[in-house]
Short mmCIF file of C-alpha atoms in Angstrom, two decimals:
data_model
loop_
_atom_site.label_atom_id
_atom_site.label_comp_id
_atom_site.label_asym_id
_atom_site.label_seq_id
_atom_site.Cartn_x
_atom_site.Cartn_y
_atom_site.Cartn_z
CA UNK A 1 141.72 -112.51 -37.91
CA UNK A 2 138.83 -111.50 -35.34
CA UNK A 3 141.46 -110.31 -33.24
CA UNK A 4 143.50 -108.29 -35.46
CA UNK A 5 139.87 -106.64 -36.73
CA UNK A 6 139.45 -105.68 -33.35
CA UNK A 7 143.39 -104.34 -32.71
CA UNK A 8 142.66 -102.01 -35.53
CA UNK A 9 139.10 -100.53 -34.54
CA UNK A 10 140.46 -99.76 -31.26
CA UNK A 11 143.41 -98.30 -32.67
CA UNK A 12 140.78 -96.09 -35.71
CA UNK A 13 138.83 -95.25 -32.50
CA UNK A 14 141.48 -93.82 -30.11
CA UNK A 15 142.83 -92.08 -33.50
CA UNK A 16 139.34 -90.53 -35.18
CA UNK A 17 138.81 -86.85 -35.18
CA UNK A 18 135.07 -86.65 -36.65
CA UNK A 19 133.71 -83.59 -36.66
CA UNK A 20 130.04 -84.32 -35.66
CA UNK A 21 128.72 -81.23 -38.18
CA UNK A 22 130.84 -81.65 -41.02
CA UNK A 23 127.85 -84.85 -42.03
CA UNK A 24 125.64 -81.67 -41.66
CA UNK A 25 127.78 -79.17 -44.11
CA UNK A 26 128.08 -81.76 -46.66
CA UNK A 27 124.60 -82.58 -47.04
CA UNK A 28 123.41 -78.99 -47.17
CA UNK A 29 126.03 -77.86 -49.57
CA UNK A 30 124.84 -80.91 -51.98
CA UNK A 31 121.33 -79.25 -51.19
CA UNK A 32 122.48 -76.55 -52.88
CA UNK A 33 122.27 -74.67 -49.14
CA UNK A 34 124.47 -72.17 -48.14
CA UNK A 35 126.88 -73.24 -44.86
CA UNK A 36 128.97 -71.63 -43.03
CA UNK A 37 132.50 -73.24 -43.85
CA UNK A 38 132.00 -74.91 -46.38
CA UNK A 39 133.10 -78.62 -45.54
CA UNK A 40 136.87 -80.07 -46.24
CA UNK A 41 137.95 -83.85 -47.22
CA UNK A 42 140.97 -84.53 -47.03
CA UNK A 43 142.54 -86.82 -49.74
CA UNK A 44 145.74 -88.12 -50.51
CA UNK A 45 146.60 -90.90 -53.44
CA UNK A 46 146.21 -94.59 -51.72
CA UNK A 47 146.74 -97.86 -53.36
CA UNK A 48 143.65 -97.30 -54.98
CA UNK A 49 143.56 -101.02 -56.49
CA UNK A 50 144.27 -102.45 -53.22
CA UNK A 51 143.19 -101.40 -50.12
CA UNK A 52 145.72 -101.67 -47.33
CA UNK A 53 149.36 -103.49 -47.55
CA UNK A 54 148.69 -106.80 -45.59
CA UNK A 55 146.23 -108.48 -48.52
CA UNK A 56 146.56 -108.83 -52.32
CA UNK A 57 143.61 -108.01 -53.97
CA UNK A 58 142.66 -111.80 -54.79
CA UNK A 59 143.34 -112.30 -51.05
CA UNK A 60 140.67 -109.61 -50.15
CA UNK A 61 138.13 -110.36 -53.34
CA UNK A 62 137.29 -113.70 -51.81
CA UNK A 63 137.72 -113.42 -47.82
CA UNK A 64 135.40 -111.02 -46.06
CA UNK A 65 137.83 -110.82 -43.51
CA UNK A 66 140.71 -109.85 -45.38
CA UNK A 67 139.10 -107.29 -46.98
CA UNK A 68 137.70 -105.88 -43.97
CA UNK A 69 141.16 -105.74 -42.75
CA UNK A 70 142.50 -104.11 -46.00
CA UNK A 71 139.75 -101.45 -45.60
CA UNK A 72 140.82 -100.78 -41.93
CA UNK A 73 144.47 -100.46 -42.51
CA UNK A 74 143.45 -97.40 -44.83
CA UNK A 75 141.26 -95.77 -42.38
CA UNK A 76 143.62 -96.07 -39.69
CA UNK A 77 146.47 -94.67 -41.50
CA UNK A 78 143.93 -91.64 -42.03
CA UNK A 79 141.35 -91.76 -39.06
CA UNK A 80 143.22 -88.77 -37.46
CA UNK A 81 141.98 -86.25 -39.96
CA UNK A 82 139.02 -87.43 -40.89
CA UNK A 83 137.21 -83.86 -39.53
CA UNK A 84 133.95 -83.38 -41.70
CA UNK A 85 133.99 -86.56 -43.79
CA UNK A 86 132.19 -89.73 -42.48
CA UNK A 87 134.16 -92.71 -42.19
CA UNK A 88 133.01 -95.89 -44.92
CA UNK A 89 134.29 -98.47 -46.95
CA UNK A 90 132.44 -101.21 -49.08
CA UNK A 91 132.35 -104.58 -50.70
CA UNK A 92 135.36 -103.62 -53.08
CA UNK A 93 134.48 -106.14 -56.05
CA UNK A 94 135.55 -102.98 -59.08
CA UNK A 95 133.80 -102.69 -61.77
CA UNK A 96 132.97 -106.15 -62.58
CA UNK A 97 129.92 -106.32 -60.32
CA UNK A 98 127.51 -105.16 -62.02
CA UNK A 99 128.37 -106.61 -65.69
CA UNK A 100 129.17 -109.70 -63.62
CA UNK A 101 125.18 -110.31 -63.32
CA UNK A 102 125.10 -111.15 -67.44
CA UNK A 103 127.31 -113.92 -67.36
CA UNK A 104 130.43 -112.59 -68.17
CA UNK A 105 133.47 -113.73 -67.17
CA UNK A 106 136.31 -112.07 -65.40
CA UNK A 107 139.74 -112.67 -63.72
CA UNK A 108 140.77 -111.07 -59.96
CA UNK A 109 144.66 -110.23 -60.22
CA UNK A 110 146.51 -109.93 -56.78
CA UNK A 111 147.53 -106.42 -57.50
CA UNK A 112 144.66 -104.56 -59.48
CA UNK A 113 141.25 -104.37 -59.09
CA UNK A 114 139.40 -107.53 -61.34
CA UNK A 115 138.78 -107.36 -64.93
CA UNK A 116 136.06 -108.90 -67.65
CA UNK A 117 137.68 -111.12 -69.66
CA UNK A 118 134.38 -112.08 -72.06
CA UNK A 119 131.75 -110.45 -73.89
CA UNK A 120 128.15 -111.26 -75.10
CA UNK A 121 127.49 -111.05 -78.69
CA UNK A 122 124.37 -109.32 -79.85
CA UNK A 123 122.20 -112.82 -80.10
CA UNK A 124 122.60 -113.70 -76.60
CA UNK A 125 121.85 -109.93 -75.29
CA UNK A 126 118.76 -110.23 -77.22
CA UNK A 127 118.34 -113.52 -75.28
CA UNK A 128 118.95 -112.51 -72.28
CA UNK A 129 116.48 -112.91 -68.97
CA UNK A 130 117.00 -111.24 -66.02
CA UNK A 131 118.91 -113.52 -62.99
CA UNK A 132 117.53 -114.23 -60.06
CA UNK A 133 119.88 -111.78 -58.77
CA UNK A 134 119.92 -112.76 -55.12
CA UNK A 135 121.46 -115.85 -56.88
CA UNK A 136 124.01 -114.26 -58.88
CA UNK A 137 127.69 -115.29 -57.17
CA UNK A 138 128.97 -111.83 -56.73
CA UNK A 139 124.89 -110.08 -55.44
CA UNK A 140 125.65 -113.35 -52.80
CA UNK A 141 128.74 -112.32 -51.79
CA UNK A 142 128.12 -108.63 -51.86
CA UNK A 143 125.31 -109.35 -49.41
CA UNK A 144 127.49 -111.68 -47.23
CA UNK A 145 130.51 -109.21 -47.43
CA UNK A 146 127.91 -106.02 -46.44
CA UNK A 147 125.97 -108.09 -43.48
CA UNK A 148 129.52 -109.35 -42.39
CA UNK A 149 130.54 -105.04 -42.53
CA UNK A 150 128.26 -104.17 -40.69
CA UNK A 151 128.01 -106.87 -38.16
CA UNK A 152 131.99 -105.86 -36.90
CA UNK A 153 131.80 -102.30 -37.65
CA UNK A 154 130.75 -99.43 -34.99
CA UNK A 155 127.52 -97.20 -36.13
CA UNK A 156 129.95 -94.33 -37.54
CA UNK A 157 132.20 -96.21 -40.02
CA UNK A 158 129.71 -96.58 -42.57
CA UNK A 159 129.26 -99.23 -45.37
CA UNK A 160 128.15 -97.92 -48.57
CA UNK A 161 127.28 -100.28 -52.36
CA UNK A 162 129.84 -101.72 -54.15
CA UNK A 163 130.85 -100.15 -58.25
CA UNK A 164 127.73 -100.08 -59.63
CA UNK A 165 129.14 -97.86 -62.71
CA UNK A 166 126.14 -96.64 -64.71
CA UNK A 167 123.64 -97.83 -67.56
CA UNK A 168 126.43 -96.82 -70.72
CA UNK A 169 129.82 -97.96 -68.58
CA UNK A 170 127.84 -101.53 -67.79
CA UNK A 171 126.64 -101.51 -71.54
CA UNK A 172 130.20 -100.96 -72.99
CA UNK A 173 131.14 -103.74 -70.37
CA UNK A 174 128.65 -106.17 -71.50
CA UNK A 175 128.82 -105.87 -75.29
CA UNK A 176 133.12 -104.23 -75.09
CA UNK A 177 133.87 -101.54 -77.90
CA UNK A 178 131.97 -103.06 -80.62
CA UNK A 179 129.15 -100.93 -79.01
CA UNK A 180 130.73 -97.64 -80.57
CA UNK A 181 129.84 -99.10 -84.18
CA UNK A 182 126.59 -100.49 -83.28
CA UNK A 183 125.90 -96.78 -82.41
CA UNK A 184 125.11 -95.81 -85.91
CA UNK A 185 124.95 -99.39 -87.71
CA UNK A 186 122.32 -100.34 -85.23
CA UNK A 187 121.40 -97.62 -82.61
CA UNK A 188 118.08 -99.42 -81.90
CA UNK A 189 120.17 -102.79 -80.37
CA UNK A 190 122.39 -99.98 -78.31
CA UNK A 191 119.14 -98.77 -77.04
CA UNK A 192 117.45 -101.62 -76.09
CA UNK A 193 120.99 -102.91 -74.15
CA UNK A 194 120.67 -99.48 -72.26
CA UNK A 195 116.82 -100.21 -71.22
CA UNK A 196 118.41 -103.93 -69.98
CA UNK A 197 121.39 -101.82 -68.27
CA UNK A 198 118.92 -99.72 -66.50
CA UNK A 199 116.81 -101.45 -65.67
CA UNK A 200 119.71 -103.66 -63.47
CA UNK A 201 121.40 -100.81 -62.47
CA UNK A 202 118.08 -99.70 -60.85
CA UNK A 203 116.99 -103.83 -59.41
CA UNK A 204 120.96 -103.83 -58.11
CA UNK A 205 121.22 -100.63 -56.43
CA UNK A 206 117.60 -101.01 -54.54
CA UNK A 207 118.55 -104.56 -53.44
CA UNK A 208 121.81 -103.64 -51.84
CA UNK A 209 120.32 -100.71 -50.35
CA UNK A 210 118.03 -102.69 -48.29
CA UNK A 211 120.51 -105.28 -47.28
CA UNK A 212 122.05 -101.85 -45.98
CA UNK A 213 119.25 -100.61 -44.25
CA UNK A 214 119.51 -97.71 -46.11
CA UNK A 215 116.80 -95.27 -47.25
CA UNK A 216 116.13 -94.86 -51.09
CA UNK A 217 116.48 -91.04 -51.79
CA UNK A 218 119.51 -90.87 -49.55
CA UNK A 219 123.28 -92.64 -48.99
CA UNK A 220 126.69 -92.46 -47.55
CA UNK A 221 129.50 -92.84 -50.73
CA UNK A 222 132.87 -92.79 -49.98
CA UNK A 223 133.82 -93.12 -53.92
CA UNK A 224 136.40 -95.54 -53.55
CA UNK A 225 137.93 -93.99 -50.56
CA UNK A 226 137.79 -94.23 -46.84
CA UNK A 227 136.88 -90.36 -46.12
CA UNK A 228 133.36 -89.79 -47.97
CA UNK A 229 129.98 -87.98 -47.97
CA UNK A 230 126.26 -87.97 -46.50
CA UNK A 231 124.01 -86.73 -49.27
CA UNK A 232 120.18 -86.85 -48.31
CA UNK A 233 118.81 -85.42 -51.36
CA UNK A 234 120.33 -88.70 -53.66
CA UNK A 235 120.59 -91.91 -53.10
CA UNK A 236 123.21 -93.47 -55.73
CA UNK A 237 125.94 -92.67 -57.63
CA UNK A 238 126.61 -92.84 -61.33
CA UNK A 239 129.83 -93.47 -63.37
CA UNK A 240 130.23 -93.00 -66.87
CA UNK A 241 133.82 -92.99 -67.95
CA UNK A 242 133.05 -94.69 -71.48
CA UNK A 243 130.35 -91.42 -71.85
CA UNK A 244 133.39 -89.06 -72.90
CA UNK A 245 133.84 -91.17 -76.23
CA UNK A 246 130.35 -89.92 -77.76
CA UNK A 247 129.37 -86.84 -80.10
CA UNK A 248 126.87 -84.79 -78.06
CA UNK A 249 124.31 -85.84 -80.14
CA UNK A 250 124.94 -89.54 -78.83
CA UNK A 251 125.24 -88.03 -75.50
CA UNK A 252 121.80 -86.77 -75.60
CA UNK A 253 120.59 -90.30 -77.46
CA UNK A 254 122.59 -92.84 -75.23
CA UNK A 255 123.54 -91.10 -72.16
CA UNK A 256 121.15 -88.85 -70.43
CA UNK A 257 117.92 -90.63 -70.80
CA UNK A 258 119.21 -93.37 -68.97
CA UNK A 259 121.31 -92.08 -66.26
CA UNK A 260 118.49 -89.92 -65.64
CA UNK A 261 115.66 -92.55 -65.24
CA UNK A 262 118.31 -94.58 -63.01
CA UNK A 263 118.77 -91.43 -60.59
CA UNK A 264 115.34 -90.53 -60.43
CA UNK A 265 114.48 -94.33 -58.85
CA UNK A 266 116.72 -92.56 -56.01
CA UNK A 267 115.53 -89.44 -55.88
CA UNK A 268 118.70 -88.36 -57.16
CA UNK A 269 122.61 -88.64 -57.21
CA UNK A 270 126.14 -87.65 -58.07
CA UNK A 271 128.03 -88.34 -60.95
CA UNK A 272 131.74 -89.15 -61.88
CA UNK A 273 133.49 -89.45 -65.04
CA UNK A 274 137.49 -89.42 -66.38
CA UNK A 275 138.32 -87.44 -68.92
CA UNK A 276 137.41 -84.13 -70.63
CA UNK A 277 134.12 -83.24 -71.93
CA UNK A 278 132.27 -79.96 -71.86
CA UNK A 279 129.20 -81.58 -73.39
CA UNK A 280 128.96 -83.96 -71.38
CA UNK A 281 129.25 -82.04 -68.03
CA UNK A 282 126.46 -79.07 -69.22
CA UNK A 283 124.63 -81.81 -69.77
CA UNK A 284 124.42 -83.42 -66.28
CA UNK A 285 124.49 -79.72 -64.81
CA UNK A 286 121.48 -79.16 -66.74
CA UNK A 287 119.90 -82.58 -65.41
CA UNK A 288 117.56 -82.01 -62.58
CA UNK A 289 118.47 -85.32 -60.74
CA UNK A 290 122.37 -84.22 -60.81
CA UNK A 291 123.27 -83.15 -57.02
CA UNK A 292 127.23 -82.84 -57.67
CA UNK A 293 129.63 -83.49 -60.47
CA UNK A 294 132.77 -85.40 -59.18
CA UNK A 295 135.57 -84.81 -62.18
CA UNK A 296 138.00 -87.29 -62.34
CA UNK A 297 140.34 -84.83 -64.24
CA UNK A 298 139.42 -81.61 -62.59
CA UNK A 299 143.37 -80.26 -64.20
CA UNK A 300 141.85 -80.43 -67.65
CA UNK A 301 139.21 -77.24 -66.74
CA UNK A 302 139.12 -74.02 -66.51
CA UNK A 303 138.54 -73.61 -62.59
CA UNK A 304 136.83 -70.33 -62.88
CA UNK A 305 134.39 -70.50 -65.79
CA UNK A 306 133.62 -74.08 -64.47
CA UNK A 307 133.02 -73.86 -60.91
CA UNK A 308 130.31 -70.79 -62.06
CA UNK A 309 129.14 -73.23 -64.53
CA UNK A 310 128.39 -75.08 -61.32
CA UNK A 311 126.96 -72.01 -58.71
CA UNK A 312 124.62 -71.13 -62.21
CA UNK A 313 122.93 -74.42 -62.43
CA UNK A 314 122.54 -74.80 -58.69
CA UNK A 315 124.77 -77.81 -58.19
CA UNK A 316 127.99 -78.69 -55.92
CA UNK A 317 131.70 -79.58 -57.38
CA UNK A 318 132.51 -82.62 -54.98
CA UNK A 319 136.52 -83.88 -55.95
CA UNK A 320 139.71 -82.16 -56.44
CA UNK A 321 140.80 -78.81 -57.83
CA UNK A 322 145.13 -78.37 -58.28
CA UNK A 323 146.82 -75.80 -57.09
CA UNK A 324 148.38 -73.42 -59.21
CA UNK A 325 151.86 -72.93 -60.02
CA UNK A 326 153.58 -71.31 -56.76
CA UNK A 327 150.55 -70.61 -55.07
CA UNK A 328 150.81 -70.65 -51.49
CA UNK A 329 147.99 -71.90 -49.24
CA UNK A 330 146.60 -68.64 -48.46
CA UNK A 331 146.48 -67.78 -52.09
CA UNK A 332 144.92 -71.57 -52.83
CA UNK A 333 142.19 -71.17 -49.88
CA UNK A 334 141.04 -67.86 -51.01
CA UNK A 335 140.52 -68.81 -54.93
CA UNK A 336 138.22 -71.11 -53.54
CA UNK A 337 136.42 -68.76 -51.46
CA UNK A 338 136.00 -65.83 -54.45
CA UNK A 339 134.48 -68.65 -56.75
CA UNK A 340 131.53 -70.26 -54.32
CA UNK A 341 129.88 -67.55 -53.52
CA UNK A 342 132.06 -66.20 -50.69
CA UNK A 343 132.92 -69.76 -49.48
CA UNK A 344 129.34 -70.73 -48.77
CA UNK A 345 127.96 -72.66 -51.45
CA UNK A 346 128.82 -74.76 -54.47
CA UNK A 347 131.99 -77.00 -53.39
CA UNK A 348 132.66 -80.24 -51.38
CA UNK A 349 136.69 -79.93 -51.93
CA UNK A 350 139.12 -83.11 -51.81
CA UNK A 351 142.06 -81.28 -50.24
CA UNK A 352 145.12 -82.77 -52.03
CA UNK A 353 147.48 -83.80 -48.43
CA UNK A 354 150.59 -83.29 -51.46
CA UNK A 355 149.60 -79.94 -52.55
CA UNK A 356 150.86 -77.83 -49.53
CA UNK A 357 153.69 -80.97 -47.48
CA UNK A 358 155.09 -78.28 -45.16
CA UNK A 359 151.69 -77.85 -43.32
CA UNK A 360 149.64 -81.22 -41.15
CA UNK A 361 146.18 -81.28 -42.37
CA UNK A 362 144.86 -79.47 -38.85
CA UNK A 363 147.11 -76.93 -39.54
CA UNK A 364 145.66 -76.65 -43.32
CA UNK A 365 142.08 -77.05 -41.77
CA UNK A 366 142.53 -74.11 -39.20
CA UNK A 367 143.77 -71.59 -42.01
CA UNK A 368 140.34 -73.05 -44.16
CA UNK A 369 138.24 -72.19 -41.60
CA UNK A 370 139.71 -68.70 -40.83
CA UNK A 371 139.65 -67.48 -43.95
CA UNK A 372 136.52 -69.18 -45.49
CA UNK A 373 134.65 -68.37 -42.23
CA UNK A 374 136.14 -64.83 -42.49
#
């Protein structure tokens, strides 16, 4: 295996095309800085439950190796327009790595990402002590898998934490959907769940980041992909999927306090969740931790009113915008210069590789820059 690790990185290394200032544009438009192109990822749908075609996910889930492989396969398939995003991949354990830490149980299928398959009832969340969490059997082999990473890896493919979800998701996890009743027959339990949440969230997310050598109030996230981001004013990343369910009031309750204390132990962070919810997104465009907003259903907005939702309150759109019906890439690449502020501000775009097949990304990448810059 040592020797097909190696094939690979020398392959990814011949291949790469890293522009050394796109790490630069990133973190300044996250700053809320102006730049002077703004910065271009390009993304294109992978196997997003399994890295790579050589290793099921089982295979990968328990064998550093494999899953260092998997990893590599995707960014060589990609390395050769990689331009402003860094390069980075991670301990790919899903979402049952944080929720893991209470005991639960789950089950690794070979091809999707791992699943809980138990719950704790409200008795034994009331009983519950914190693990020793260097202990824990996935912290131990999220530690092994990141020291292995980093060992094999050159300085600019970058390993970044594991799903760490956020205080509600790893709630909803730990307690499953009964905690939508509990919300008004006993909103007191739900809240002290969400202190416990937190309070891992915050005890996970500072003990991988020293395992990673990494600085607390900054972090490389490649959000489940190979092609990511540098943000220096944030150091985590939140996801709160299960957040669209709730009334704004319980958003205000259940939601904000706690994602807010857990960014502010990082100076700060992005945030990503499915689904539509205008609430829910004033809300963490209101929230002075919030850097960006990544939308995980960016076809369900209105792309003008919300990308000045985002320029208003200061903060950057990081993910995916669609094209619009027979809109050529001149047409696309100029929307998205009238809305952020003459293309300076405001947006750290995942360029859709689909949207426009009869152009190669440098092709796509030369027109951005011509016209943005323009």
């Amino acid at each position: 295996m040592a020797i097909e690790v190696k094939k690979l990185l020398k392959i990814i290394d011949q291949k790469k095309r890293i522009d050394p200032q796109g790490k630069e544009r990133i973190s300044r438009v996250l700053e809320n800085k102006k730049v002077d192109v703004l910065p271009l990822i390009f993304w294109r749908p992978q196997n997003i439950s399994v890295p790579g075609k050589a290793y099921d996910m089982e295979e990968q889930f328990y064998d550093k190796e494999k899953m260092l492989y998997g990893h590599l396969e995707e960014i060589a398939d990609c390395a050769h327009n990689t331009f402003d995003a860094p390069l980075c991949l991670r301990p790919n354990f899903g979402t049952v790595f944080v929720p893991s830490m209470f005991g639960l149980k789950y089950k690794v299928p070979k091809d999707t990402f791992a699943w809980i398959t138990s719950h704790l009832s409200k008795d034994e969340i009331r009983g519950f002590n914190f693990p020793d969490l260097g202990k824990t059997d996935l912290m131990k082999r999220a530690i092994e898998y990141i020291q292995f990473f980093k060992e094999k890896l050159p300085e600019w493919i970058h390993v970044y934490l594991p799903d760490t979800l956020g205080p509600f998701e790893i709630a909803h996890s730990v307690y499953g959907n009964d905690i939508f009743y509990e919300i008004y027959d006993d909103p007191n339990f739900v809240l002290y769940l969400l202190d416990l949440c937190t309070e891992l969230y915050i005890q996970v997310t500072k003990k991988l980041k020293k395992v990673l050598s990494e600085e607390r109030k900054s972090c490389y996230h490649g959000h489940a992909l190979v092609r990511g981001i540098y943000m220096r004013n944030g150091g985590t990343r939140i996801s709160e999927d299960s957040a669209t369910l709730l009334s704004p009031e319980h958003i205000d309750e259940f939601i904000i306090p706690y994602d807010k204390r857990a960014l502010e132990s990082f100076g700060g962070g992005f945030v990503h969740y499915c689904g539509k919810h205008e609430y829910l997104l004033d809300a963490y465009l209101n929230l002075e931790e919030v850097r960006a907003v990544n939308l995980g259903n960016p076809e369900m907005y209105e792309f003008n009113s919300t990308m000045q939702k985002f320029l208003n309150c200061g903060k950057c759109y990081f993910g995916l915008w669609p094209k619009e019906e027979r809109e050529t890439l001149e047409e696309y690449i100029n929307r998205m210069k009238r809305i952020t502020d003459g293309g300076k501000r405001g947006l750290v775009l995942h360029f859709d590789e689909a949207m426009f097949p009869e152009y190669s990304c440098k092709e796509i990448l030369q027109k951005w820059k011509t016209i943005i810059g323009s």
